[in-house]
Coordinates of C-alpha atoms and ligand atoms in Angstrom, one line a residue:
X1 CA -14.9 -35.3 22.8
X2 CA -18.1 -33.9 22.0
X3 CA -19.0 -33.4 18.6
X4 CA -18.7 -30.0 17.2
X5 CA -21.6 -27.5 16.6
X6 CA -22.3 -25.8 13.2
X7 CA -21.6 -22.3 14.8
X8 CA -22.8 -19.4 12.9
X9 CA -21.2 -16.6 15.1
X10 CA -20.2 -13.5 13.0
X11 CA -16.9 -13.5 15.5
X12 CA -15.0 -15.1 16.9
X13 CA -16.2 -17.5 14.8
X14 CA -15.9 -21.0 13.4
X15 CA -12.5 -22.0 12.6
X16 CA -11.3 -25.1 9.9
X17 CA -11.6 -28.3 12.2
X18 CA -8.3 -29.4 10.5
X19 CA -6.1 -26.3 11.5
X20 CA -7.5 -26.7 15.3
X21 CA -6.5 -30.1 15.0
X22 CA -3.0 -29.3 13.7
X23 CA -2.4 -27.1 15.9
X24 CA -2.8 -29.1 18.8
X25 CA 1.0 -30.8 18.9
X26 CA 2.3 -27.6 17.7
X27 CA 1.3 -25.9 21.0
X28 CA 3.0 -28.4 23.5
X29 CA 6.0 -28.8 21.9
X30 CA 6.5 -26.6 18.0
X31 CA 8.3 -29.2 16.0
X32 CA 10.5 -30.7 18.5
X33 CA 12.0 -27.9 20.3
X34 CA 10.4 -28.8 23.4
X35 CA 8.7 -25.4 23.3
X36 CA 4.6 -24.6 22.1
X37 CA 3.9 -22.2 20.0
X38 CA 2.7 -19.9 22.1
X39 CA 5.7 -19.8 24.5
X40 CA 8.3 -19.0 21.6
X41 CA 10.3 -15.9 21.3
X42 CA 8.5 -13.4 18.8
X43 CA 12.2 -12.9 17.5
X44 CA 13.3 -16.5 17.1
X45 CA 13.8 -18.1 14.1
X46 CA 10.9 -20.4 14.4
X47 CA 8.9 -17.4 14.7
X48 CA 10.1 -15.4 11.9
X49 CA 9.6 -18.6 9.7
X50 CA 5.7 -18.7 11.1
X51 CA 5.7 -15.2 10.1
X52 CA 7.4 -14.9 6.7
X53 CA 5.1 -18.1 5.6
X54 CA 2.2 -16.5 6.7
X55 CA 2.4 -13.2 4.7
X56 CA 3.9 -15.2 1.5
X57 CA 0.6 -17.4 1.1
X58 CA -1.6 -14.6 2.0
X59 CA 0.2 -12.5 -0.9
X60 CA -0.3 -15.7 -2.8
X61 CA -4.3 -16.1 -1.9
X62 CA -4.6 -12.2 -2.7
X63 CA -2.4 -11.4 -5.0
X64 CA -1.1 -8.7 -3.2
X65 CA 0.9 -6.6 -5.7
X66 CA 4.7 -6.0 -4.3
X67 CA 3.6 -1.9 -3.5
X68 CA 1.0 -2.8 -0.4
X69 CA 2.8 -3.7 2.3
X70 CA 0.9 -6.2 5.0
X71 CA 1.2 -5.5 8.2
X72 CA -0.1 -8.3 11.3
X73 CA -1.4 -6.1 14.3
X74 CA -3.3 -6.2 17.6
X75 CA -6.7 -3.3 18.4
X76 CA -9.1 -5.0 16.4
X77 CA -10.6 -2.9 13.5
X78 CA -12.0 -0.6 16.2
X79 CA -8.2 0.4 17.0
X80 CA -8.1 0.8 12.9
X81 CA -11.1 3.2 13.0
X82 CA -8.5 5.4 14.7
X83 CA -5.3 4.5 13.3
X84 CA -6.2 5.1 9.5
X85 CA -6.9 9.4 10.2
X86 CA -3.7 9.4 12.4
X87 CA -1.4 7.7 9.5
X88 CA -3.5 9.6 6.6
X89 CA -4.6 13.1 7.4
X90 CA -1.5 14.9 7.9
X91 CA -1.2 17.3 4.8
X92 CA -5.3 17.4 4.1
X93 CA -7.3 16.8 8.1
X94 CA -10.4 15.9 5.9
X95 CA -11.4 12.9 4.9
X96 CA -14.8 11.2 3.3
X97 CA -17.0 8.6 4.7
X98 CA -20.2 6.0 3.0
X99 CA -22.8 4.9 5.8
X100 CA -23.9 2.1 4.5
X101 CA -24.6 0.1 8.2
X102 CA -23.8 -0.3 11.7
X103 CA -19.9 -0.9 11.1
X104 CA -19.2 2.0 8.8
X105 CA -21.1 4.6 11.7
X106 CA -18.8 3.5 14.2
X107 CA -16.0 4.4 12.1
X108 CA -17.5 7.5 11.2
X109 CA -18.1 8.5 15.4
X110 CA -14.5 6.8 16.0
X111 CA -13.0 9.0 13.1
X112 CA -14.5 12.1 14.1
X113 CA -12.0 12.1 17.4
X114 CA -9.2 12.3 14.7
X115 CA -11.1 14.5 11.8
X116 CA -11.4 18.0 11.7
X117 CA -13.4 17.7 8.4
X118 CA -15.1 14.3 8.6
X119 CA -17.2 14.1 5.4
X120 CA -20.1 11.7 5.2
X121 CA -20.1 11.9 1.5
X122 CA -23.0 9.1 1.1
X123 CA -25.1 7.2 3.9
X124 CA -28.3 4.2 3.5
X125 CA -31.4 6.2 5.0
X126 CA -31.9 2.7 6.2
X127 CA -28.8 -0.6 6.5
X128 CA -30.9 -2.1 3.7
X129 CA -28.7 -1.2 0.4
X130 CA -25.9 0.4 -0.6
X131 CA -26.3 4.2 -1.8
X132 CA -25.5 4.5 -5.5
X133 CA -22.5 5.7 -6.2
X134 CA -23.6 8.6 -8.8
X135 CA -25.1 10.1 -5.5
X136 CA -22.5 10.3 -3.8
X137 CA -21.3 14.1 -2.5
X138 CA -17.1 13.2 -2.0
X139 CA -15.9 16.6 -0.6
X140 CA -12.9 18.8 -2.4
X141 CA -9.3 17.1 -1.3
X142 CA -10.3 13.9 1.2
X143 CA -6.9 12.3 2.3
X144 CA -9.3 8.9 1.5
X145 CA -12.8 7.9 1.2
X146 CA -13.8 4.6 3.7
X147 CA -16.1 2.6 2.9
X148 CA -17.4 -0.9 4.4
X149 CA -17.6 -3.3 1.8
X150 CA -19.3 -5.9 3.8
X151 CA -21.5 -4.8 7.0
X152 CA -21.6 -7.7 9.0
X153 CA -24.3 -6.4 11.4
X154 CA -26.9 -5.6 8.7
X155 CA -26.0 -8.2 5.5
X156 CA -25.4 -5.3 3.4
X157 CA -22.0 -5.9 0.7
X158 CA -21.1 -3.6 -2.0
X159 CA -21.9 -5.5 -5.6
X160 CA -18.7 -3.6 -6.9
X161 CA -15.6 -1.9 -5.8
X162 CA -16.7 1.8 -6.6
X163 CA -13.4 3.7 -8.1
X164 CA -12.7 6.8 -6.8
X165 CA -9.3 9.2 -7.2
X166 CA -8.8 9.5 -3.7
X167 CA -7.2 6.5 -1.8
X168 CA -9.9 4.4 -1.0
X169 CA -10.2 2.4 2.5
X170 CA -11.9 -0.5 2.8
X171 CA -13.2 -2.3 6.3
X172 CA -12.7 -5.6 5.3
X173 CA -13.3 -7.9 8.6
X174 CA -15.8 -10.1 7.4
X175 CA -15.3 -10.4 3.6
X176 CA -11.5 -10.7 3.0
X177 CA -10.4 -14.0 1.8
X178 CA -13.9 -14.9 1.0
X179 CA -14.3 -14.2 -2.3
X180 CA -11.6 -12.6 -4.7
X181 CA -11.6 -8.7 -5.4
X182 CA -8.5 -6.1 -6.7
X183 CA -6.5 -5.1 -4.3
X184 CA -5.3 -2.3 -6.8
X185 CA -8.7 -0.5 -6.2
X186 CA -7.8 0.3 -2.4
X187 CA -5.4 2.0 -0.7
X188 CA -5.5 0.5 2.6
X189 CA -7.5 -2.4 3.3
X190 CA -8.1 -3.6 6.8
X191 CA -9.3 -6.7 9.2
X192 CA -9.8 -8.2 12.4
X193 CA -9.0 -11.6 12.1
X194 CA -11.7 -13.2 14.3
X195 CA -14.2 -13.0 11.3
X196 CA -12.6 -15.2 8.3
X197 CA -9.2 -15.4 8.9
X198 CA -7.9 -17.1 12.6
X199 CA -8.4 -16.5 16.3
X200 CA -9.3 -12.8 17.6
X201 CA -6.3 -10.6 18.4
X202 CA -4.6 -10.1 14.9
X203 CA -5.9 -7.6 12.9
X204 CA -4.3 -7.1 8.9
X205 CA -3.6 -3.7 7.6
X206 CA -2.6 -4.1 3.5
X207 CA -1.5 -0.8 2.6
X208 CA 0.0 1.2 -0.5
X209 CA 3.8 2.0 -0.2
X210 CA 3.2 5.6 -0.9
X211 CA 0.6 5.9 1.7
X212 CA 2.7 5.3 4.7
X213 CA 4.3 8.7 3.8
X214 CA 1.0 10.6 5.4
X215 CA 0.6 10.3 8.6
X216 CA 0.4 12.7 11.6
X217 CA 3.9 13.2 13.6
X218 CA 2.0 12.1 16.5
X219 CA 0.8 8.1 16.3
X220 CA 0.8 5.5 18.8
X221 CA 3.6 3.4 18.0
X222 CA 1.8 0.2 17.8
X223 CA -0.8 2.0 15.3
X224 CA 2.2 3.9 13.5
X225 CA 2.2 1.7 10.1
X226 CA 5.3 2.9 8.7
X227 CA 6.9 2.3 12.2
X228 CA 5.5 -1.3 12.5
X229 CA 6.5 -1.9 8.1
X230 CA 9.5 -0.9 8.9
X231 CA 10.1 -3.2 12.4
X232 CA 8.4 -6.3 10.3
X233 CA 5.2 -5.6 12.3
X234 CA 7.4 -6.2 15.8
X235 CA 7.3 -2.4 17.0
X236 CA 6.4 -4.5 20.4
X237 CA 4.9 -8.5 21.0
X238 CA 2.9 -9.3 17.9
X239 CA 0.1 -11.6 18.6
X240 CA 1.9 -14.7 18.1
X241 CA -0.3 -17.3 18.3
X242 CA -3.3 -15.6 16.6
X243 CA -0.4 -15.2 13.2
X244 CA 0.7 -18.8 13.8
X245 CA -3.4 -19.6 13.3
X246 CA -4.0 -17.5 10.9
X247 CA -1.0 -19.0 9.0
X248 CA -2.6 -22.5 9.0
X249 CA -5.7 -21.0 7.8
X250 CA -4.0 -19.0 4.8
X251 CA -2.3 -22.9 4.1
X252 CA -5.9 -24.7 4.3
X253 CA -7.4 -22.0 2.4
X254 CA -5.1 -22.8 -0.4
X255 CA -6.2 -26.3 -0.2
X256 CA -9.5 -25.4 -1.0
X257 CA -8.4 -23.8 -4.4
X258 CA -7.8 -20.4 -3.0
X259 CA -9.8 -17.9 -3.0
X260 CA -11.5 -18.5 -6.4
X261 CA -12.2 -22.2 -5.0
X262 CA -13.7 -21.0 -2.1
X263 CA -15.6 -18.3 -3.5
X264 CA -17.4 -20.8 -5.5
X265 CA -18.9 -22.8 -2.1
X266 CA -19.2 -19.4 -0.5
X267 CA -21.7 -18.5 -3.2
X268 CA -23.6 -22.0 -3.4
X269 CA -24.0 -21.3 0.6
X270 CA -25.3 -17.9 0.7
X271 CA -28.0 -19.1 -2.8
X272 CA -29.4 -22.0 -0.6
X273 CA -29.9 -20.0 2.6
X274 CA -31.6 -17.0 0.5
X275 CA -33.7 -19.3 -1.3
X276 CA -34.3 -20.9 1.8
X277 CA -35.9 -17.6 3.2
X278 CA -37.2 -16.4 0.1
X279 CA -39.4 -19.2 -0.6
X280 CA -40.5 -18.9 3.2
X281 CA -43.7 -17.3 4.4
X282 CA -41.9 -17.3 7.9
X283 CA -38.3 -16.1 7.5
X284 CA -37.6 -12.4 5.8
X285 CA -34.5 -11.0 4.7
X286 CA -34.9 -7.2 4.1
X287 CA -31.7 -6.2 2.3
X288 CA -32.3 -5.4 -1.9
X289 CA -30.9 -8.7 -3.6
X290 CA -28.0 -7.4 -5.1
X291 CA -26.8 -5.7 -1.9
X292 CA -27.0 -9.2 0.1
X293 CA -24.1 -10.1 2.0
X294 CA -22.3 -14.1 1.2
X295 CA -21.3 -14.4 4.3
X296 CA -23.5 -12.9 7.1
X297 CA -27.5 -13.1 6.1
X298 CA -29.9 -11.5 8.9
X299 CA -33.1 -12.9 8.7
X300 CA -36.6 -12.1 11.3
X301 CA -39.5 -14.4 11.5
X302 CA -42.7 -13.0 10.5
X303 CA -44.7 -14.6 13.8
X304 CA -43.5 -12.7 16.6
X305 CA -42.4 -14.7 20.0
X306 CA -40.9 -17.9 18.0
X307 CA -37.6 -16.7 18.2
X308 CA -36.8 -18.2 21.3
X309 CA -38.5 -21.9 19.9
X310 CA -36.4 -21.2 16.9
X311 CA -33.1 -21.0 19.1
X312 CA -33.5 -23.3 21.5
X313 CA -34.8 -25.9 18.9
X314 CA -31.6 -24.8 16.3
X315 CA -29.1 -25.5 19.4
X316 CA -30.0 -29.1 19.9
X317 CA -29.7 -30.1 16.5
X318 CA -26.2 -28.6 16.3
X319 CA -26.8 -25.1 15.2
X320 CA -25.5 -22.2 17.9
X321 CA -25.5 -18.7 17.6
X322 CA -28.0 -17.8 15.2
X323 CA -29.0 -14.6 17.2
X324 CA -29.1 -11.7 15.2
X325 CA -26.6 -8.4 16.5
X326 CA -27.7 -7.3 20.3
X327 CA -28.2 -4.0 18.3
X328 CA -30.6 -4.9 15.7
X329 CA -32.2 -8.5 17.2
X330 CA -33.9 -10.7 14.8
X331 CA -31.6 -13.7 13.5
X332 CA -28.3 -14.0 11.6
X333 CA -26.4 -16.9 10.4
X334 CA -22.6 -15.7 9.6
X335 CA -21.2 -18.6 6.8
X336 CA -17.7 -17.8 6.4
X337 CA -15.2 -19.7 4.6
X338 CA -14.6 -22.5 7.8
X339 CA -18.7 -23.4 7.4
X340 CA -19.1 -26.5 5.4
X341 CA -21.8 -26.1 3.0
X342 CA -23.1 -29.2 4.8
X343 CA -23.6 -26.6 8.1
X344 CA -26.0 -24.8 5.3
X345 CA -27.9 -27.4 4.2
X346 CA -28.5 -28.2 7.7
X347 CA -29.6 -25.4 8.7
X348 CA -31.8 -24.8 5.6
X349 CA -33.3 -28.7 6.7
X350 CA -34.0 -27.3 10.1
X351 CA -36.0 -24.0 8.5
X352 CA -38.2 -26.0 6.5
X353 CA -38.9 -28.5 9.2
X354 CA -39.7 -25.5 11.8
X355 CA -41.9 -23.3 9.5
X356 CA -44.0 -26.6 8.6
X357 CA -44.2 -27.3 12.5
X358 CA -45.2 -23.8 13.6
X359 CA -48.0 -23.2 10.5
Ligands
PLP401 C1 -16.3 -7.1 13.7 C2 -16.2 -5.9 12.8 C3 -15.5 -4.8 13.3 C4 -15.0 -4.7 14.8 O1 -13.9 -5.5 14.9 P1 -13.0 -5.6 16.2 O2 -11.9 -6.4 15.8 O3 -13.9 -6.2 17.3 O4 -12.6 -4.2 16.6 C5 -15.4 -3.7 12.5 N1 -15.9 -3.7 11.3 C6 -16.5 -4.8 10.7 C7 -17.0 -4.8 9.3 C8 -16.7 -5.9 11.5 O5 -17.3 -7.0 11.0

């Protein structure tokens, strides 16, 4: 076997080499029954083990208070963009919205198909920051305010979780289980899984009890989350495999310390790469310092046309997809939980060396 890259994709992305590895025997034959895991029943017992294990370490890693229930769905967090106004604007139709970057404006357009009174009650005149919350304009009765805690395209995170009355939603993909946060502030927090958590195809929904009280009588079932709490997220064929993965991850996750354990690397990572491209006359990172992201950190080169060097150069020394968002260009390395912090210092190696070759 070839020996794997350091991939920085923001998703799918790099997985733990020791859950792949795992998981290997488990899908030609899952623990002796002569079945993999991929070809048992969604309603056996094996499966409902794979699934009750999952969700009790990932309460475990989060601390997920016994109110919020966690639901393991398919549609991505694009399906979510249109499945949290369907389950929460029955009794008010308006809701609020902070722009802060290319994820939270497509939730914004994907919510206005299910909004009458879509609010954008604060928005970044440019994906650089994060507008203070004192300038926010929330409107009269939102059913929530959403917000995108970290924008994956642009490197922008919220320093803190604002507090607000209103149930607040947060578009978690690329920051949950990264770094540890209170649930208790949110009332529905949501994921794909292809960021930092497993294989694409799962997406998380942790929601408040109460909140599954508020939706529309109209919902696709598979987005209907107080259909799919009540069915044990099995209103139809979870995405089996993708929870199996995502169950080893939650497992090796704990092996790192948890959350709190990982948080710590995840911090060390994202300090060497930024000092890496601060102290750079090449590399630039244009987000305000306490708005930068931990785990996806855009970066352009101040000589135009070396991009393609920089690439082509990163690739054969192990480093792949370091290409910025087909939206914005530039570069972007995403360092989620599953990068070493040897990846990093790679990586931060291979700046130096190139910005001393191309001077
Ligand atoms: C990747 C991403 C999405 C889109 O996720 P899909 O699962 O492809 O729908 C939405 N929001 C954020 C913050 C993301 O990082």
């Amino acid at each position: 076997m070839s020996e794997r890259a350091y991939n920085f994709s923001a998703g799918p992305a790099m997985m733990p080499a020791e859950v792949l590895e795992y998981a290997q025997e488990d899908l030609l034959d899952y623990k002796g029954t002569g079945i993999g895991v991929a070809e048992i029943g969604h309603r056996s017992d094996e499966f409902l083990a794979i699934a009750d294990r999952a969700e009790a370490d990932l309460r475990d890693l989060l601390a997920i208070p016994d109110n919020y229930r966690v639901l393991f769905l398919q549609g991505g967090a694009t399906g979510q963009f249109s499945a949290i106004p369907l389950n929460l604007t029955e009794q008010t139709g308006s809701a609020d919205y902070v722009v802060t970057g290319i994820w939270s404006k497509k939730a914004v357009d994907e919510g206005r198909k299910f909004v009458d009174k879509l609010h954008v009650a604060g928005a970044a005149s440019e994906y650089t920051y994060v507008p203070n919350q004192n300038d926010w304009q929330l409107s009269d009765d939102p059913a929530y305010v959403h917000i995108t805690p970290n924008e994956t395209i642009n490197g922008v995170a919220f320093a803190q979780t604002p507090e607000v009355e209103k149930p607040l939603v947060g578009d978690m993909s690329s920051v949950l289980l990264s770094e540890p946060f209170e649930i208790e502030k949110y009332g529905v927090i949501y994921a794909g899984a292809q960021k930092n958590i497993g294989p694409a195809g799962l997406t998380l929904v942790i929601v408040r009890d109460d909140l599954l009280e508020q939706g529309r009588p109209a919902i696709p079932a598979v987005w209907d989350w107080k259909a799919q709490a009540e069915a044990g997220s099995k209103v139809n064929t979870p995405p089996t495999v993708s929870w199996y993965m995502a169950g080893l991850v939650f497992k090796w996750l704990k092996k790192q310390g948890g959350v709190s354990g990982i948080a710590e690397v995840n911090r060390r990572k994202a300090g060497k790469l930024y000092a890496a491209i601060d102290d750079s006359e090449l590399y630039s990172n244009p987000v305000e310092p306490e708005c930068r992201s931990l785990m996806n950190v855009p970066f352009v080169l101040a000589k135009s046309g070396l991009e393609k060097a920089f690439l082509r150069q990163a690739r054969s020394t192990g480093l792949v997809n370091l290409e910025g968002h087909r939206s914005v260009g530039g570069l972007r390395a995403s360092i989620y939980n599953a990068m070493p912090e040897e990846g990093v210092d790679k990586l931060v190696d291979f700046m130096r060396a190139f910005e001393e070759a191309s001077s």
